[in-house]
Amino acid sequence: MEQTIFQHMQIVRGITERSIQQIPEELADYIPTGFTNNIRWNFGHIAYIQEKLVFGVADEKMTLPKAYEGFFSAGTKPSSWIGNAPTLAEISDELTAQKQRIVDSLPGNLHKRLPEPFTNKAGITFHTLGETFLFSFYHEALHMETIKRIYRATKN
């Protein structure tokens, strides 16, 4: 079963990696009416939350640049950014490197209990690394759908 989970992660992240490569940098910061964030924020948020759900909640070292928290953590938004956010190419590189770190460190650890239960903003409580890792697929897919909707709105 573990092999299937990691294959699924490769599929989900592969979709994200292909998508970020197709978005022109000049469209990354547009926020259409009805949205709070832009495409850049959503891709960066995927990277930041994945890092938190896989490494942070397990008290492991988070290796994304520290600035990602200020730009992309839950509750942040581009209108509050101070400084220059990473480019799409930089975020893409981080997503790819993150995938490899997960492949290198997570196998055999999905049943590992978290140092303390983690409750997300939706009120869901997780007790194991596998639970947070599996939830991250759902989270990534939600934001990929938002990216698609923003991209469609930029074309109109």
mmCIF file with all atom_site columns, C-alpha atoms in Angstrom:
data_model
loop_
_atom_site.group_PDB
_atom_site.id
_atom_site.type_symbol
_atom_site.label_atom_id
_atom_site.label_alt_id
_atom_site.label_comp_id
_atom_site.label_asym_id
_atom_site.label_entity_id
_atom_site.label_seq_id
_atom_site.pdbx_PDB_ins_code
_atom_site.Cartn_x
_atom_site.Cartn_y
_atom_site.Cartn_z
_atom_site.occupancy
_atom_site.B_iso_or_equiv
_atom_site.pdbx_formal_charge
_atom_site.auth_seq_id
_atom_site.auth_comp_id
_atom_site.auth_asym_id
_atom_site.auth_atom_id
_atom_site.pdbx_PDB_model_num
ATOM 1   C CA . MET A 1 1   ? 0.000   0.000  0.000   1.00 0.00 ? 1   MET A CA 1
ATOM 2   C CA . GLU A 1 2   ? 2.816   2.410  0.808   1.00 0.00 ? 2   GLU A CA 1
ATOM 3   C CA . GLN A 1 3   ? 4.161   2.104  -2.730  1.00 0.00 ? 3   GLN A CA 1
ATOM 4   C CA . THR A 1 4   ? 0.719   3.048  -4.081  1.00 0.00 ? 4   THR A CA 1
ATOM 5   C CA . ILE A 1 5   ? 0.620   6.126  -1.845  1.00 0.00 ? 5   ILE A CA 1
ATOM 6   C CA . PHE A 1 6   ? 3.988   7.320  -3.132  1.00 0.00 ? 6   PHE A CA 1
ATOM 7   C CA . GLN A 1 7   ? 2.968   6.634  -6.732  1.00 0.00 ? 7   GLN A CA 1
ATOM 8   C CA . HIS A 1 8   ? -0.119  8.761  -6.120  1.00 0.00 ? 8   HIS A CA 1
ATOM 9   C CA . MET A 1 9   ? 2.048   11.558 -4.710  1.00 0.00 ? 9   MET A CA 1
ATOM 10  C CA . GLN A 1 10  ? 4.165   11.424 -7.872  1.00 0.00 ? 10  GLN A CA 1
ATOM 11  C CA . ILE A 1 11  ? 1.020   11.756 -10.012 1.00 0.00 ? 11  ILE A CA 1
ATOM 12  C CA . VAL A 1 12  ? -0.444  14.640 -8.011  1.00 0.00 ? 12  VAL A CA 1
ATOM 13  C CA . ARG A 1 13  ? 2.845   16.544 -7.866  1.00 0.00 ? 13  ARG A CA 1
ATOM 14  C CA . GLY A 1 14  ? 3.515   15.794 -11.527 1.00 0.00 ? 14  GLY A CA 1
ATOM 15  C CA . ILE A 1 15  ? 0.260   17.547 -12.442 1.00 0.00 ? 15  ILE A CA 1
ATOM 16  C CA . THR A 1 16  ? 1.289   20.526 -10.324 1.00 0.00 ? 16  THR A CA 1
ATOM 17  C CA . GLU A 1 17  ? 4.792   20.639 -11.831 1.00 0.00 ? 17  GLU A CA 1
ATOM 18  C CA . ARG A 1 18  ? 3.485   20.488 -15.408 1.00 0.00 ? 18  ARG A CA 1
ATOM 19  C CA . SER A 1 19  ? 0.912   23.171 -14.651 1.00 0.00 ? 19  SER A CA 1
ATOM 20  C CA . ILE A 1 20  ? 3.361   25.666 -13.158 1.00 0.00 ? 20  ILE A CA 1
ATOM 21  C CA . GLN A 1 21  ? 5.575   25.255 -16.230 1.00 0.00 ? 21  GLN A CA 1
ATOM 22  C CA . GLN A 1 22  ? 2.672   26.278 -18.490 1.00 0.00 ? 22  GLN A CA 1
ATOM 23  C CA . ILE A 1 23  ? 1.725   29.504 -16.678 1.00 0.00 ? 23  ILE A CA 1
ATOM 24  C CA . PRO A 1 24  ? 3.372   32.644 -18.051 1.00 0.00 ? 24  PRO A CA 1
ATOM 25  C CA . GLU A 1 25  ? 5.036   34.707 -15.320 1.00 0.00 ? 25  GLU A CA 1
ATOM 26  C CA . GLU A 1 26  ? 3.054   37.781 -16.443 1.00 0.00 ? 26  GLU A CA 1
ATOM 27  C CA . LEU A 1 27  ? -0.221  36.070 -15.456 1.00 0.00 ? 27  LEU A CA 1
ATOM 28  C CA . ALA A 1 28  ? 0.980   34.894 -12.051 1.00 0.00 ? 28  ALA A CA 1
ATOM 29  C CA . ASP A 1 29  ? -0.089  37.966 -10.084 1.00 0.00 ? 29  ASP A CA 1
ATOM 30  C CA . TYR A 1 30  ? -3.529  38.693 -11.496 1.00 0.00 ? 30  TYR A CA 1
ATOM 31  C CA . ILE A 1 31  ? -6.342  38.408 -8.929  1.00 0.00 ? 31  ILE A CA 1
ATOM 32  C CA . PRO A 1 32  ? -9.723  38.168 -10.660 1.00 0.00 ? 32  PRO A CA 1
ATOM 33  C CA . THR A 1 33  ? -12.885 39.483 -9.038  1.00 0.00 ? 33  THR A CA 1
ATOM 34  C CA . GLY A 1 34  ? -14.133 36.974 -6.499  1.00 0.00 ? 34  GLY A CA 1
ATOM 35  C CA . PHE A 1 35  ? -10.679 35.645 -5.611  1.00 0.00 ? 35  PHE A CA 1
ATOM 36  C CA . THR A 1 36  ? -8.404  36.653 -2.719  1.00 0.00 ? 36  THR A CA 1
ATOM 37  C CA . ASN A 1 37  ? -5.146  35.276 -4.055  1.00 0.00 ? 37  ASN A CA 1
ATOM 38  C CA . ASN A 1 38  ? -3.327  34.831 -7.324  1.00 0.00 ? 38  ASN A CA 1
ATOM 39  C CA . ILE A 1 39  ? -1.716  31.937 -9.160  1.00 0.00 ? 39  ILE A CA 1
ATOM 40  C CA . ARG A 1 40  ? 1.720   32.615 -7.641  1.00 0.00 ? 40  ARG A CA 1
ATOM 41  C CA . TRP A 1 41  ? 0.254   32.511 -4.122  1.00 0.00 ? 41  TRP A CA 1
ATOM 42  C CA . ASN A 1 42  ? -1.560  29.228 -4.783  1.00 0.00 ? 42  ASN A CA 1
ATOM 43  C CA . PHE A 1 43  ? 1.555   27.446 -6.102  1.00 0.00 ? 43  PHE A CA 1
ATOM 44  C CA . GLY A 1 44  ? 3.657   28.800 -3.230  1.00 0.00 ? 44  GLY A CA 1
ATOM 45  C CA . HIS A 1 45  ? 0.936   27.832 -0.762  1.00 0.00 ? 45  HIS A CA 1
ATOM 46  C CA . ILE A 1 46  ? 0.959   24.253 -2.089  1.00 0.00 ? 46  ILE A CA 1
ATOM 47  C CA . ALA A 1 47  ? 4.711   24.098 -1.438  1.00 0.00 ? 47  ALA A CA 1
ATOM 48  C CA . TYR A 1 48  ? 4.514   25.702 2.000   1.00 0.00 ? 48  TYR A CA 1
ATOM 49  C CA . ILE A 1 49  ? 1.619   23.606 3.299   1.00 0.00 ? 49  ILE A CA 1
ATOM 50  C CA . GLN A 1 50  ? 3.128   20.369 1.933   1.00 0.00 ? 50  GLN A CA 1
ATOM 51  C CA . GLU A 1 51  ? 6.338   21.214 3.778   1.00 0.00 ? 51  GLU A CA 1
ATOM 52  C CA . LYS A 1 52  ? 4.410   21.877 6.964   1.00 0.00 ? 52  LYS A CA 1
ATOM 53  C CA . LEU A 1 53  ? 2.241   18.743 6.686   1.00 0.00 ? 53  LEU A CA 1
ATOM 54  C CA . VAL A 1 54  ? 5.162   16.438 5.970   1.00 0.00 ? 54  VAL A CA 1
ATOM 55  C CA . PHE A 1 55  ? 8.073   17.927 7.884   1.00 0.00 ? 55  PHE A CA 1
ATOM 56  C CA . GLY A 1 56  ? 6.847   20.696 10.193  1.00 0.00 ? 56  GLY A CA 1
ATOM 57  C CA . VAL A 1 57  ? 4.165   18.783 12.081  1.00 0.00 ? 57  VAL A CA 1
ATOM 58  C CA . ALA A 1 58  ? 6.665   15.951 12.650  1.00 0.00 ? 58  ALA A CA 1
ATOM 59  C CA . ASP A 1 59  ? 9.213   18.380 14.131  1.00 0.00 ? 59  ASP A CA 1
ATOM 60  C CA . GLU A 1 60  ? 11.538  17.705 11.203  1.00 0.00 ? 60  GLU A CA 1
ATOM 61  C CA . LYS A 1 61  ? 13.568  20.430 9.518   1.00 0.00 ? 61  LYS A CA 1
ATOM 62  C CA . MET A 1 62  ? 11.579  22.458 7.004   1.00 0.00 ? 62  MET A CA 1
ATOM 63  C CA . THR A 1 63  ? 13.939  23.357 4.190   1.00 0.00 ? 63  THR A CA 1
ATOM 64  C CA . LEU A 1 64  ? 11.848  25.712 2.088   1.00 0.00 ? 64  LEU A CA 1
ATOM 65  C CA . PRO A 1 65  ? 13.199  29.259 2.211   1.00 0.00 ? 65  PRO A CA 1
ATOM 66  C CA . LYS A 1 66  ? 11.966  30.939 5.401   1.00 0.00 ? 66  LYS A CA 1
ATOM 67  C CA . ALA A 1 67  ? 10.274  33.673 3.334   1.00 0.00 ? 67  ALA A CA 1
ATOM 68  C CA . TYR A 1 68  ? 7.697   31.149 2.086   1.00 0.00 ? 68  TYR A CA 1
ATOM 69  C CA . GLU A 1 69  ? 5.924   31.292 5.431   1.00 0.00 ? 69  GLU A CA 1
ATOM 70  C CA . GLY A 1 70  ? 5.358   35.044 5.178   1.00 0.00 ? 70  GLY A CA 1
ATOM 71  C CA . PHE A 1 71  ? 4.276   34.877 1.563   1.00 0.00 ? 71  PHE A CA 1
ATOM 72  C CA . PHE A 1 72  ? 2.306   31.630 1.421   1.00 0.00 ? 72  PHE A CA 1
ATOM 73  C CA . SER A 1 73  ? 1.107   30.368 4.811   1.00 0.00 ? 73  SER A CA 1
ATOM 74  C CA . ALA A 1 74  ? -2.614  30.150 5.539   1.00 0.00 ? 74  ALA A CA 1
ATOM 75  C CA . GLY A 1 75  ? -4.173  33.573 5.916   1.00 0.00 ? 75  GLY A CA 1
ATOM 76  C CA . THR A 1 76  ? -1.552  35.419 3.877   1.00 0.00 ? 76  THR A CA 1
ATOM 77  C CA . LYS A 1 77  ? -2.415  37.263 0.698   1.00 0.00 ? 77  LYS A CA 1
ATOM 78  C CA . PRO A 1 78  ? -0.476  39.096 -1.992  1.00 0.00 ? 78  PRO A CA 1
ATOM 79  C CA . SER A 1 79  ? -1.839  42.492 -0.963  1.00 0.00 ? 79  SER A CA 1
ATOM 80  C CA . SER A 1 80  ? 0.050   42.108 2.336   1.00 0.00 ? 80  SER A CA 1
ATOM 81  C CA . TRP A 1 81  ? 3.372   40.953 0.874   1.00 0.00 ? 81  TRP A CA 1
ATOM 82  C CA . ILE A 1 82  ? 6.478   42.840 1.848   1.00 0.00 ? 82  ILE A CA 1
ATOM 83  C CA . GLY A 1 83  ? 9.302   42.378 -0.633  1.00 0.00 ? 83  GLY A CA 1
ATOM 84  C CA . ASN A 1 84  ? 9.425   40.309 -3.780  1.00 0.00 ? 84  ASN A CA 1
ATOM 85  C CA . ALA A 1 85  ? 7.747   36.924 -3.807  1.00 0.00 ? 85  ALA A CA 1
ATOM 86  C CA . PRO A 1 86  ? 9.586   34.030 -5.482  1.00 0.00 ? 86  PRO A CA 1
ATOM 87  C CA . THR A 1 87  ? 9.201   33.667 -9.228  1.00 0.00 ? 87  THR A CA 1
ATOM 88  C CA . LEU A 1 88  ? 7.189   30.800 -10.659 1.00 0.00 ? 88  LEU A CA 1
ATOM 89  C CA . ALA A 1 89  ? 10.482  29.191 -11.731 1.00 0.00 ? 89  ALA A CA 1
ATOM 90  C CA . GLU A 1 90  ? 11.783  29.386 -8.156  1.00 0.00 ? 90  GLU A CA 1
ATOM 91  C CA . ILE A 1 91  ? 8.559   27.925 -6.756  1.00 0.00 ? 91  ILE A CA 1
ATOM 92  C CA . SER A 1 92  ? 8.703   25.198 -9.413  1.00 0.00 ? 92  SER A CA 1
ATOM 93  C CA . ASP A 1 93  ? 12.240  24.289 -8.357  1.00 0.00 ? 93  ASP A CA 1
ATOM 94  C CA . GLU A 1 94  ? 11.135  24.113 -4.712  1.00 0.00 ? 94  GLU A CA 1
ATOM 95  C CA . LEU A 1 95  ? 8.170   21.870 -5.583  1.00 0.00 ? 95  LEU A CA 1
ATOM 96  C CA . THR A 1 96  ? 10.463  19.471 -7.432  1.00 0.00 ? 96  THR A CA 1
ATOM 97  C CA . ALA A 1 97  ? 13.097  19.443 -4.677  1.00 0.00 ? 97  ALA A CA 1
ATOM 98  C CA . GLN A 1 98  ? 10.386  18.952 -2.068  1.00 0.00 ? 98  GLN A CA 1
ATOM 99  C CA . LYS A 1 99  ? 9.046   15.911 -3.917  1.00 0.00 ? 99  LYS A CA 1
ATOM 100 C CA . GLN A 1 100 ? 12.506  14.356 -3.821  1.00 0.00 ? 100 GLN A CA 1
ATOM 101 C CA . ARG A 1 101 ? 12.935  15.120 -0.097  1.00 0.00 ? 101 ARG A CA 1
ATOM 102 C CA . ILE A 1 102 ? 9.612   13.368 0.553   1.00 0.00 ? 102 ILE A CA 1
ATOM 103 C CA . VAL A 1 103 ? 10.655  10.338 -1.500  1.00 0.00 ? 103 VAL A CA 1
ATOM 104 C CA . ASP A 1 104 ? 13.958  10.228 0.388   1.00 0.00 ? 104 ASP A CA 1
ATOM 105 C CA . SER A 1 105 ? 12.575  10.596 3.903   1.00 0.00 ? 105 SER A CA 1
ATOM 106 C CA . LEU A 1 106 ? 8.992   9.355  4.198   1.00 0.00 ? 106 LEU A CA 1
ATOM 107 C CA . PRO A 1 107 ? 9.013   5.684  3.140   1.00 0.00 ? 107 PRO A CA 1
ATOM 108 C CA . GLY A 1 108 ? 8.623   3.526  6.222   1.00 0.00 ? 108 GLY A CA 1
ATOM 109 C CA . ASN A 1 109 ? 7.469   6.484  8.329   1.00 0.00 ? 109 ASN A CA 1
ATOM 110 C CA . LEU A 1 110 ? 3.798   6.854  7.433   1.00 0.00 ? 110 LEU A CA 1
ATOM 111 C CA . HIS A 1 111 ? 2.678   5.224  10.693  1.00 0.00 ? 111 HIS A CA 1
ATOM 112 C CA . LYS A 1 112 ? 4.950   7.496  12.737  1.00 0.00 ? 112 LYS A CA 1
ATOM 113 C CA . ARG A 1 113 ? 2.940   9.323  15.393  1.00 0.00 ? 113 ARG A CA 1
ATOM 114 C CA . LEU A 1 114 ? 3.220   13.090 15.397  1.00 0.00 ? 114 LEU A CA 1
ATOM 115 C CA . PRO A 1 115 ? 4.874   14.614 18.487  1.00 0.00 ? 115 PRO A CA 1
ATOM 116 C CA . GLU A 1 116 ? 1.452   16.095 19.207  1.00 0.00 ? 116 GLU A CA 1
ATOM 117 C CA . PRO A 1 117 ? -1.838  15.868 17.287  1.00 0.00 ? 117 PRO A CA 1
ATOM 118 C CA . PHE A 1 118 ? -2.193  18.491 14.560  1.00 0.00 ? 118 PHE A CA 1
ATOM 119 C CA . THR A 1 119 ? -5.547  20.149 13.934  1.00 0.00 ? 119 THR A CA 1
ATOM 120 C CA . ASN A 1 120 ? -5.912  22.048 10.669  1.00 0.00 ? 120 ASN A CA 1
ATOM 121 C CA . LYS A 1 121 ? -8.063  25.125 10.022  1.00 0.00 ? 121 LYS A CA 1
ATOM 122 C CA . ALA A 1 122 ? -11.009 22.907 9.037   1.00 0.00 ? 122 ALA A CA 1
ATOM 123 C CA . GLY A 1 123 ? -10.944 21.292 12.468  1.00 0.00 ? 123 GLY A CA 1
ATOM 124 C CA . ILE A 1 124 ? -9.581  17.946 11.291  1.00 0.00 ? 124 ILE A CA 1
ATOM 125 C CA . THR A 1 125 ? -7.139  16.396 13.751  1.00 0.00 ? 125 THR A CA 1
ATOM 126 C CA . PHE A 1 126 ? -4.274  14.207 12.533  1.00 0.00 ? 126 PHE A CA 1
ATOM 127 C CA . HIS A 1 127 ? -2.228  11.830 14.667  1.00 0.00 ? 127 HIS A CA 1
ATOM 128 C CA . THR A 1 128 ? 0.242   10.281 12.218  1.00 0.00 ? 128 THR A CA 1
ATOM 129 C CA . LEU A 1 129 ? 2.553   11.466 9.479   1.00 0.00 ? 129 LEU A CA 1
ATOM 130 C CA . GLY A 1 130 ? 0.636   9.318  7.004   1.00 0.00 ? 130 GLY A CA 1
ATOM 131 C CA . GLU A 1 131 ? -2.601  11.112 7.834   1.00 0.00 ? 131 GLU A CA 1
ATOM 132 C CA . THR A 1 132 ? -1.131  14.551 7.172   1.00 0.00 ? 132 THR A CA 1
ATOM 133 C CA . PHE A 1 133 ? 0.645   13.304 4.049   1.00 0.00 ? 133 PHE A CA 1
ATOM 134 C CA . LEU A 1 134 ? -2.554  11.840 2.599   1.00 0.00 ? 134 LEU A CA 1
ATOM 135 C CA . PHE A 1 135 ? -4.479  15.016 3.416   1.00 0.00 ? 135 PHE A CA 1
ATOM 136 C CA . SER A 1 136 ? -1.850  17.020 1.531   1.00 0.00 ? 136 SER A CA 1
ATOM 137 C CA . PHE A 1 137 ? -2.998  15.402 -1.752  1.00 0.00 ? 137 PHE A CA 1
ATOM 138 C CA . TYR A 1 138 ? -6.504  16.744 -1.200  1.00 0.00 ? 138 TYR A CA 1
ATOM 139 C CA . HIS A 1 139 ? -5.112  20.172 -0.301  1.00 0.00 ? 139 HIS A CA 1
ATOM 140 C CA . GLU A 1 140 ? -2.912  20.277 -3.403  1.00 0.00 ? 140 GLU A CA 1
ATOM 141 C CA . ALA A 1 141 ? -5.831  19.307 -5.645  1.00 0.00 ? 141 ALA A CA 1
ATOM 142 C CA . LEU A 1 142 ? -8.047  22.036 -4.166  1.00 0.00 ? 142 LEU A CA 1
ATOM 143 C CA . HIS A 1 143 ? -5.459  24.675 -4.943  1.00 0.00 ? 143 HIS A CA 1
ATOM 144 C CA . MET A 1 144 ? -4.805  23.273 -8.416  1.00 0.00 ? 144 MET A CA 1
ATOM 145 C CA . GLU A 1 145 ? -8.509  23.705 -9.151  1.00 0.00 ? 145 GLU A CA 1
ATOM 146 C CA . THR A 1 146 ? -8.310  27.293 -7.901  1.00 0.00 ? 146 THR A CA 1
ATOM 147 C CA . ILE A 1 147 ? -5.280  27.903 -10.130 1.00 0.00 ? 147 ILE A CA 1
ATOM 148 C CA . LYS A 1 148 ? -7.256  26.607 -13.121 1.00 0.00 ? 148 LYS A CA 1
ATOM 149 C CA . ARG A 1 149 ? -10.178 28.874 -12.289 1.00 0.00 ? 149 ARG A CA 1
ATOM 150 C CA . ILE A 1 150 ? -7.921  31.938 -11.924 1.00 0.00 ? 150 ILE A CA 1
ATOM 151 C CA . TYR A 1 151 ? -6.119  31.091 -15.155 1.00 0.00 ? 151 TYR A CA 1
ATOM 152 C CA . ARG A 1 152 ? -9.435  30.817 -17.021 1.00 0.00 ? 152 ARG A CA 1
ATOM 153 C CA . ALA A 1 153 ? -10.484 34.179 -15.586 1.00 0.00 ? 153 ALA A CA 1
ATOM 154 C CA . THR A 1 154 ? -7.242  35.789 -16.804 1.00 0.00 ? 154 THR A CA 1
ATOM 155 C CA . LYS A 1 155 ? -8.034  34.649 -20.324 1.00 0.00 ? 155 LYS A CA 1
ATOM 156 C CA . ASN A 1 156 ? -11.438 36.418 -20.322 1.00 0.00 ? 156 ASN A CA 1
#
